[in-house]
Coordinates of C-alpha atoms in Angstrom, one line a residue:
X1 CA -29.1 -10.2 -3.2
X2 CA -32.0 -8.2 -4.7
X3 CA -32.5 -6.4 -1.4
X4 CA -28.9 -5.1 -1.6
X5 CA -29.6 -3.1 -4.8
X6 CA -30.4 0.2 -3.1
X7 CA -29.3 1.3 0.3
X8 CA -31.8 3.2 2.5
X9 CA -31.5 6.9 2.6
X10 CA -29.8 7.0 5.9
X11 CA -27.1 4.6 4.7
X12 CA -26.6 6.6 1.5
X13 CA -26.2 9.7 3.5
X14 CA -23.6 8.1 5.8
X15 CA -21.7 6.7 2.8
X16 CA -21.4 10.2 1.3
X17 CA -20.4 11.7 4.6
X18 CA -17.7 9.1 5.3
X19 CA -16.4 9.5 1.8
X20 CA -16.0 13.2 2.5
X21 CA -14.3 12.5 5.8
X22 CA -11.9 10.1 4.0
X23 CA -11.0 12.7 1.4
X24 CA -10.4 15.2 4.1
X25 CA -8.1 12.9 6.2
X26 CA -6.1 12.1 3.1
X27 CA -5.1 15.7 2.5
X28 CA -5.0 17.3 6.0
X29 CA -1.6 18.0 7.6
X30 CA 0.5 16.3 4.8
X31 CA 3.6 18.1 6.1
X32 CA 3.2 17.3 9.7
X33 CA 4.8 13.8 9.9
X34 CA 8.5 13.1 10.0
X35 CA 10.1 11.3 7.1
X36 CA 10.1 7.6 7.1
X37 CA 13.2 5.8 5.7
X38 CA 11.2 4.8 2.6
X39 CA 10.3 8.5 2.0
X40 CA 13.9 9.5 2.3
X41 CA 14.7 6.9 -0.4
X42 CA 11.9 8.4 -2.6
X43 CA 13.5 11.9 -2.2
X44 CA 16.9 10.4 -3.2
X45 CA 15.4 8.8 -6.3
X46 CA 13.8 12.1 -7.3
X47 CA 17.2 13.8 -7.0
X48 CA 18.7 11.2 -9.3
X49 CA 21.7 10.4 -7.0
X50 CA 22.7 7.0 -5.8
X51 CA 23.7 6.2 -2.2
X52 CA 27.3 5.8 -3.3
X53 CA 27.3 9.4 -4.6
X54 CA 25.8 10.5 -1.3
X55 CA 28.6 8.9 0.7
X56 CA 31.3 10.3 -1.7
X57 CA 30.0 13.8 -1.5
X58 CA 28.9 14.0 2.1
X59 CA 31.0 11.5 4.1
X60 CA 34.3 13.1 3.3
X61 CA 35.6 14.2 6.7
X62 CA 34.7 17.9 6.2
X63 CA 32.4 20.0 8.3
X64 CA 29.3 20.8 6.3
X65 CA 26.0 22.5 7.1
X66 CA 22.4 21.6 6.6
X67 CA 22.3 23.1 3.1
X68 CA 24.7 20.5 1.8
X69 CA 21.9 17.9 2.0
X70 CA 19.4 19.8 -0.1
X71 CA 20.3 18.5 -3.5
X72 CA 19.8 14.9 -2.3
X73 CA 16.3 15.6 -1.2
X74 CA 14.9 17.7 -4.1
X75 CA 14.6 17.9 -7.8
X76 CA 18.1 18.6 -9.3
X77 CA 18.4 20.3 -12.7
X78 CA 21.7 18.5 -13.2
X79 CA 19.9 15.1 -13.1
X80 CA 17.5 13.8 -15.7
X81 CA 14.8 11.2 -15.8
X82 CA 17.3 8.5 -16.8
X83 CA 19.2 9.3 -13.6
X84 CA 16.2 8.4 -11.5
X85 CA 15.9 5.0 -13.2
X86 CA 19.6 4.5 -13.0
X87 CA 19.7 5.2 -9.2
X88 CA 16.8 2.7 -8.7
X89 CA 18.6 0.1 -10.8
X90 CA 21.8 0.4 -8.9
X91 CA 20.6 0.9 -5.4
X92 CA 17.2 -0.7 -5.1
X93 CA 16.0 -2.7 -8.1
X94 CA 13.4 -4.3 -5.8
X95 CA 11.4 -1.2 -6.4
X96 CA 10.2 -0.9 -10.1
X97 CA 10.3 2.7 -11.5
X98 CA 6.7 3.6 -12.3
X99 CA 5.8 5.5 -9.1
X100 CA 9.2 7.2 -9.0
X101 CA 8.8 8.5 -12.5
X102 CA 5.3 9.7 -11.7
X103 CA 6.5 11.6 -8.6
X104 CA 9.4 13.1 -10.6
X105 CA 7.0 14.5 -13.2
X106 CA 4.7 15.7 -10.3
X107 CA 7.4 17.7 -8.6
X108 CA 8.5 19.2 -11.9
X109 CA 5.1 20.8 -12.2
X110 CA 4.1 21.5 -8.6
X111 CA 7.4 21.8 -6.7
X112 CA 9.3 19.5 -4.4
X113 CA 8.1 20.4 -0.9
X114 CA 7.1 17.4 1.3
X115 CA 3.5 18.5 1.1
X116 CA 3.6 18.4 -2.7
X117 CA 5.4 15.1 -2.9
X118 CA 3.0 13.4 -0.4
X119 CA 0.0 15.0 -2.2
X120 CA 0.6 12.7 -5.2
X121 CA -0.2 9.7 -3.0
X122 CA -3.2 11.4 -1.7
X123 CA -4.5 12.2 -5.2
X124 CA -3.8 8.6 -6.3
X125 CA -5.7 7.3 -3.3
X126 CA -8.9 8.9 -4.6
X127 CA -8.7 6.4 -7.5
X128 CA -9.3 3.6 -4.9
X129 CA -13.0 4.5 -4.7
X130 CA -14.0 4.0 -8.3
X131 CA -11.7 1.0 -8.7
X132 CA -13.2 -0.6 -5.5
X133 CA -16.7 0.1 -6.9
X134 CA -15.8 -1.6 -10.2
X135 CA -14.4 -4.7 -8.4
X136 CA -17.4 -5.0 -6.2
X137 CA -19.7 -4.7 -9.1
X138 CA -17.9 -7.5 -10.9
X139 CA -17.9 -9.7 -7.8
X140 CA -21.4 -9.2 -6.6
X141 CA -23.4 -7.7 -9.5
X142 CA -24.9 -5.2 -7.1
X143 CA -25.0 -1.5 -8.3
X144 CA -25.0 0.6 -5.1
X145 CA -25.4 -0.8 -1.6
X146 CA -22.6 -3.2 -1.1
X147 CA -20.0 -1.2 -3.1
X148 CA -21.0 1.9 -1.2
X149 CA -20.3 0.2 2.1
X150 CA -17.0 -1.1 0.8
X151 CA -16.0 2.4 -0.3
X152 CA -17.1 3.9 3.1
X153 CA -14.9 1.3 4.9
X154 CA -11.9 2.0 2.6
X155 CA -12.5 5.8 3.0
X156 CA -12.0 5.8 6.8
X157 CA -9.7 2.7 7.3
X158 CA -6.7 3.9 9.3
X159 CA -4.2 1.8 7.2
X160 CA -5.6 3.4 4.0
X161 CA -5.1 6.9 5.4
X162 CA -1.5 6.1 6.3
X163 CA -0.7 4.8 2.8
X164 CA -2.5 7.7 1.2
X165 CA -0.1 10.1 3.0
X166 CA 3.1 8.2 2.5
X167 CA 5.5 9.3 -0.3
X168 CA 5.9 5.7 -1.4
X169 CA 4.4 3.5 -4.1
X170 CA 2.0 1.5 -1.8
X171 CA -1.2 3.3 -2.6
X172 CA -0.5 3.2 -6.3
X173 CA 0.1 -0.6 -6.0
X174 CA -3.4 -0.8 -4.3
X175 CA -5.0 0.9 -7.2
X176 CA -3.3 -1.4 -9.7
X177 CA -4.4 -4.5 -7.8
X178 CA -8.0 -3.3 -7.9
X179 CA -7.8 -2.5 -11.6
X180 CA -6.2 -5.7 -12.6
X181 CA -8.5 -7.8 -10.5
X182 CA -11.6 -6.0 -11.8
X183 CA -10.3 -6.2 -15.4
X184 CA -9.8 -10.0 -15.0
X185 CA -13.3 -10.6 -13.6
X186 CA -14.8 -8.4 -16.4
X187 CA -13.1 -10.3 -19.2
X188 CA -14.0 -13.7 -17.6
X189 CA -17.6 -12.6 -17.4
X190 CA -17.6 -11.4 -21.0
X191 CA -16.1 -14.7 -22.2
X192 CA -19.5 -16.3 -21.6
X193 CA -21.1 -14.0 -24.1
X194 CA -20.9 -14.1 -27.9
X195 CA -18.3 -11.4 -28.8
X196 CA -16.3 -10.7 -31.9
X197 CA -12.7 -11.8 -31.9
X198 CA -11.6 -8.1 -31.8
X199 CA -13.6 -7.6 -28.6
X200 CA -11.8 -10.6 -27.0
X201 CA -8.4 -9.1 -28.0
X202 CA -9.4 -5.7 -26.5
X203 CA -10.7 -7.1 -23.3
X204 CA -7.6 -9.3 -22.6
X205 CA -5.4 -6.4 -23.7
X206 CA -7.0 -4.2 -21.0
X207 CA -6.1 -6.9 -18.4
X208 CA -2.5 -7.2 -19.8
X209 CA -2.2 -3.4 -19.5
X210 CA -3.3 -3.3 -15.9
X211 CA -1.1 -6.2 -15.0
X212 CA 1.9 -4.4 -16.5
X213 CA 1.1 -1.3 -14.5
X214 CA 1.0 -3.4 -11.3
X215 CA 4.3 -5.1 -12.0
X216 CA 6.0 -1.9 -12.8
X217 CA 4.7 -0.4 -9.5
X218 CA 5.6 -3.1 -7.0
X219 CA 7.6 -6.4 -7.3
X220 CA 5.1 -8.3 -5.1
X221 CA 2.6 -7.9 -7.9
X222 CA 4.0 -11.2 -9.0
X223 CA 2.0 -12.8 -6.2
X224 CA -1.2 -11.1 -7.3
X225 CA -0.6 -12.5 -10.8
X226 CA -0.2 -16.0 -9.2
X227 CA -3.5 -15.4 -7.4
X228 CA -5.2 -14.6 -10.7
X229 CA -3.6 -17.7 -12.2
X230 CA -4.8 -20.0 -9.4
X231 CA -8.3 -18.5 -9.7
X232 CA -8.5 -19.0 -13.5
X233 CA -7.3 -22.6 -13.1
X234 CA -9.9 -23.2 -10.4
X235 CA -12.9 -21.8 -12.3
X236 CA -11.7 -23.7 -15.4
X237 CA -11.9 -26.9 -13.3
X238 CA -8.2 -27.7 -14.0
X239 CA -8.9 -28.1 -17.7
X240 CA -7.1 -26.6 -20.7
X241 CA -9.8 -24.5 -22.3
X242 CA -10.0 -21.4 -24.4
X243 CA -10.4 -19.1 -21.3
X244 CA -7.2 -20.5 -19.7
X245 CA -5.3 -20.3 -22.9
X246 CA -6.2 -16.6 -23.4
X247 CA -5.4 -15.8 -19.8
X248 CA -2.0 -17.5 -20.2
X249 CA -1.2 -15.6 -23.3
X250 CA -2.2 -12.3 -21.8
X251 CA -0.2 -12.9 -18.6
X252 CA 2.9 -14.0 -20.4
X253 CA 2.7 -10.9 -22.6
X254 CA 2.5 -8.8 -19.4
X255 CA 5.6 -10.4 -18.0
X256 CA 7.4 -10.1 -21.3
X257 CA 6.7 -6.3 -21.2
X258 CA 8.1 -6.3 -17.7
X259 CA 11.1 -8.4 -18.7
X260 CA 13.5 -5.3 -19.0
X261 CA 13.2 -4.7 -15.3
X262 CA 13.5 -8.4 -14.6
X263 CA 16.9 -8.2 -16.4
X264 CA 17.8 -5.2 -14.2
X265 CA 17.0 -7.2 -11.1
X266 CA 19.1 -10.2 -12.3
X267 CA 22.0 -7.9 -13.2
X268 CA 21.9 -6.4 -9.7
X269 CA 21.2 -9.4 -7.5
X270 CA 23.6 -8.3 -4.8
X271 CA 21.6 -5.0 -4.4
X272 CA 18.4 -7.0 -4.1
X273 CA 19.7 -9.6 -1.6
X274 CA 22.0 -7.5 0.5
X275 CA 20.5 -4.0 0.6
X276 CA 20.1 -2.4 3.9
X277 CA 16.3 -2.3 3.4
X278 CA 16.2 -6.0 2.8
X279 CA 18.0 -6.7 6.0
X280 CA 15.6 -4.4 8.0
X281 CA 12.6 -6.2 6.6
X282 CA 13.6 -9.7 7.7
X283 CA 11.6 -10.9 10.6
X284 CA 11.4 -14.1 12.7
X285 CA 8.3 -16.3 12.1
X286 CA 6.7 -15.4 15.5
X287 CA 7.3 -11.7 14.8
X288 CA 5.8 -12.1 11.3
X289 CA 2.6 -13.6 12.9
X290 CA 2.5 -10.8 15.5
X291 CA 2.9 -8.2 12.7
X292 CA 0.1 -9.8 10.7
X293 CA -2.2 -9.7 13.7
X294 CA -1.3 -6.1 14.3
X295 CA -1.9 -5.1 10.7
X296 CA -5.3 -6.8 10.7
X297 CA -6.3 -4.6 13.7
X298 CA -5.0 -1.5 11.8
X299 CA -7.6 -2.1 9.0
X300 CA -10.2 -1.0 11.6
X301 CA -8.4 0.7 14.5
X302 CA -5.0 2.4 14.9
X303 CA -4.4 4.6 17.9
X304 CA -0.6 4.0 17.8
X305 CA -0.7 1.5 20.6
X306 CA 2.4 -0.3 21.8
X307 CA 1.1 -3.5 20.3
X308 CA 4.0 -5.5 21.7
X309 CA 2.2 -5.4 25.0
X310 CA 0.4 -8.7 25.2
X311 CA -2.7 -7.1 26.7
X312 CA -3.4 -5.0 23.6
X313 CA -3.2 -8.0 21.3
X314 CA -5.2 -10.2 23.6
X315 CA -8.1 -7.7 24.0
X316 CA -8.3 -6.2 20.5
X317 CA -7.3 -8.9 18.1
X318 CA -10.0 -11.6 18.9
X319 CA -12.7 -9.0 18.3
X320 CA -11.6 -8.1 14.8
X321 CA -10.6 -11.7 13.9
X322 CA -14.0 -12.9 14.9
X323 CA -15.6 -10.3 12.6
X324 CA -13.3 -11.2 9.7
X325 CA -13.8 -14.9 10.2
X326 CA -17.6 -14.6 10.3
X327 CA -17.4 -12.4 7.2
X328 CA -15.5 -15.1 5.3
X329 CA -17.9 -17.7 6.6
X330 CA -21.0 -15.8 5.4
X331 CA -19.2 -15.1 2.1
X332 CA -18.7 -18.9 1.6
X333 CA -22.2 -19.9 2.7
X334 CA -24.2 -17.3 0.7
X335 CA -22.3 -16.6 -2.5
X336 CA -21.3 -18.3 -5.7
X337 CA -18.1 -20.2 -5.7
X338 CA -16.5 -17.8 -8.2
X339 CA -17.0 -14.9 -5.7
X340 CA -15.8 -16.3 -2.5
X341 CA -12.9 -18.2 -4.2
X342 CA -11.6 -14.9 -5.6
X343 CA -11.7 -13.0 -2.3
X344 CA -10.2 -15.8 -0.3
X345 CA -7.4 -16.2 -2.9
X346 CA -6.7 -12.5 -2.8
X347 CA -6.4 -12.7 1.0
X348 CA -4.3 -15.8 1.3
X349 CA -2.0 -16.4 -1.7
X350 CA -0.1 -13.1 -1.6
X351 CA 0.2 -13.2 2.2
X352 CA 1.2 -16.8 3.0
X353 CA 4.6 -16.7 1.2
X354 CA 5.6 -13.6 3.1
X355 CA 4.6 -15.2 6.4
X356 CA 6.6 -18.3 5.9
X357 CA 9.6 -16.5 4.4
X358 CA 9.9 -14.3 7.5
X359 CA 9.5 -11.1 5.6
X360 CA 8.0 -7.8 6.7
X361 CA 4.5 -8.0 5.4
X362 CA 3.5 -5.8 2.5
X363 CA 0.0 -7.2 2.5
X364 CA -2.2 -4.7 0.7
X365 CA -4.0 -7.5 -1.2
X366 CA -4.9 -8.9 2.2
X367 CA -6.3 -5.6 3.4
X368 CA -8.5 -5.3 0.3
X369 CA -9.8 -8.8 0.5
X370 CA -10.7 -8.4 4.2
X371 CA -12.4 -5.1 3.7
X372 CA -14.5 -6.4 0.8
X373 CA -15.5 -9.4 2.8
X374 CA -16.5 -7.3 5.9
X375 CA -18.4 -4.9 3.6
X376 CA -20.4 -7.8 2.2
X377 CA -21.2 -9.1 5.7
X378 CA -22.4 -5.7 6.8
X379 CA -24.5 -5.2 3.7
X380 CA -26.4 -8.5 4.1
X381 CA -26.8 -8.2 7.9
X382 CA -28.2 -4.7 7.7
X383 CA -31.2 -6.0 5.7
X384 CA -31.8 -9.6 6.9
X385 CA -33.3 -11.1 10.0
X386 CA -35.3 -9.6 12.7
X387 CA -35.4 -5.9 13.6
X388 CA -33.3 -6.5 16.7
X389 CA -30.7 -8.3 14.5
X390 CA -30.6 -5.4 12.1
X391 CA -30.2 -3.0 15.0
X392 CA -27.3 -5.1 16.3
X393 CA -25.4 -4.9 13.0
X394 CA -26.2 -1.2 12.6
X395 CA -24.5 -0.8 16.0
X396 CA -21.5 -2.8 14.8
X397 CA -21.2 -0.6 11.7
X398 CA -21.5 2.5 13.9
X399 CA -18.7 1.2 16.2
X400 CA -16.4 0.5 13.2
X401 CA -17.1 4.0 11.9
X402 CA -16.4 5.6 15.3
X403 CA -13.1 3.8 15.9
X404 CA -12.0 4.5 12.3
X405 CA -12.7 8.2 12.5
X406 CA -11.1 8.4 16.0
X407 CA -8.0 6.7 14.7
X408 CA -7.9 9.0 11.6
X409 CA -8.2 12.1 13.8
X410 CA -5.3 10.9 16.1
X411 CA -3.1 10.2 13.1
X412 CA -3.8 13.5 11.4
X413 CA -2.8 15.5 14.5
X414 CA 0.4 13.5 15.3
X415 CA 4.0 14.2 14.3
X416 CA 5.1 10.6 14.4
X417 CA 3.5 7.2 13.9
X418 CA 4.5 3.5 14.0
X419 CA 4.6 3.6 10.1
X420 CA 7.6 6.0 10.3
X421 CA 9.8 3.3 11.9
X422 CA 13.2 4.8 12.8
X423 CA 11.9 8.3 11.8
X424 CA 10.2 8.4 15.2
X425 CA 13.6 8.2 17.0
X426 CA 15.1 10.8 14.6
X427 CA 12.5 13.4 15.9
X428 CA 13.6 12.8 19.5
X429 CA 17.3 12.9 18.5
X430 CA 16.8 16.1 16.5
X431 CA 15.1 17.8 19.5
X432 CA 18.1 17.0 21.7
X433 CA 20.6 18.3 19.1
X434 CA 18.6 21.5 18.5
X435 CA 18.9 22.3 22.2
X436 CA 22.7 22.5 22.1
X437 CA 24.2 26.0 21.6
X438 CA 26.8 25.0 19.0
X439 CA 26.0 21.4 17.9
X440 CA 28.3 19.3 15.7
X441 CA 26.9 16.0 14.6
X442 CA 29.6 13.3 13.9
X443 CA 28.7 10.1 12.2
X444 CA 30.2 7.4 10.0
X445 CA 28.6 5.7 7.0
X446 CA 28.2 2.4 8.7
X447 CA 25.0 0.5 8.4
X448 CA 21.9 2.6 7.6
X449 CA 23.6 5.9 8.8
X450 CA 23.4 7.6 5.4
X451 CA 19.6 7.4 5.4
X452 CA 19.5 8.4 9.1
X453 CA 21.6 11.4 8.5
X454 CA 19.4 12.5 5.6
X455 CA 16.4 12.2 7.8
X456 CA 18.0 14.2 10.6
X457 CA 19.1 16.9 8.3
X458 CA 15.5 17.8 7.6
X459 CA 14.7 18.0 11.3
X460 CA 17.6 20.0 12.8
X461 CA 18.0 23.8 12.9
X462 CA 20.1 25.8 10.5
X463 CA 23.0 26.2 13.0
X464 CA 23.7 22.4 13.2
X465 CA 26.9 21.3 11.6
X466 CA 27.9 17.8 10.4
X467 CA 31.2 16.0 10.3
X468 CA 30.6 12.8 8.3
X469 CA 33.3 10.2 7.7
X470 CA 33.7 6.8 5.9
X471 CA 34.6 3.6 7.8
X472 CA 36.1 3.9 11.2
X473 CA 37.9 7.3 10.6
X474 CA 36.0 9.0 13.4
X475 CA 38.1 11.9 14.9
X476 CA 38.8 12.1 18.6

């Protein structure tokens, strides 16, 4: 590991260049993409209205124009901060309020255009780099080379660019995962030193704070907390010791601080279980596996393939799975148990429950674990072995960089992408509507139509009129 302390000058140069490219792709063409359903939901939370209020005021059987939708997609002076929290609690308590409060404060200062709203995620995404550096330092005790490669891979990873330009809470969740994981490893490392009692309280308090941030950002942070619990139990050799006791107290305190939102979830169980979003995200087990394979590819390459074609999966997937598998193998063979155990736990524990429960995979912990493992593999292979072996791994690194940058370029220039889901169809529908001389769009509030109509209203021309009704009261 001593050879990984400093990267050669050419590698340092490329790390800096890739970091600059990553920053550029996070901010370029923020207004170019269509809204995804999740982004429309974010706009609705900013406005402070609930979906019931949208249906009451829009789906009333009257002809309205595009301007009628504006107050449901922007900051409304009639609605306050409490209305944003209330709309989440009533409509979608599966999403804790931290990100939505941040974005509301953001638009109050900088405006509520889509560029401004998405720029918050882009700004937050810059925090990934120092947080990833801190986590790698705690894992590998190496100051520059390996963390630098990890940052470079994160900077140009297509899936990272997508989340950095999405007006949703995913990139903030990633930052909190990195923070809480690094804070945990730090406090465990310091436990082996002689510190004053006040220092222990401060260090565990930092971990509790980062855990609370993560829980209030995304509900699946509970699986990350379980990952930390399993890791602490494993390194404690399943014994009740002082470290495990302090961890348990710290974690329970974090969940106690999160308990107000747990009560909100329990009070609105029907919203959690039967929301339209929850129904959309349910997948069959084979589809969950395919989605997992596709998302693994998207860590390294994403050119908006139709991945449902078997040829795409058969050709691309084995290449990247072989790389990830070999990275995990090298991690296991050449590292201390505490290091490889943490990374494999981060990869597996938050992911497996989603696979077996047939849920659409929000697997950011998996992305992070895989990218750190691959960064470690590249770091050790670039220095070890014969010259020809080093050249081979330099070529592999170059290929990963090329396909990553190519994917980022395609994404930055496109109007739609797979991540926009039904928003891609809305763009085609809007183009058809806009070609009509006197268009009138008629729809009911059945299913997910209210979100679809809000999306379409942002894409159609000013002359388009809407006639929205409730139930089956569609006029002839």
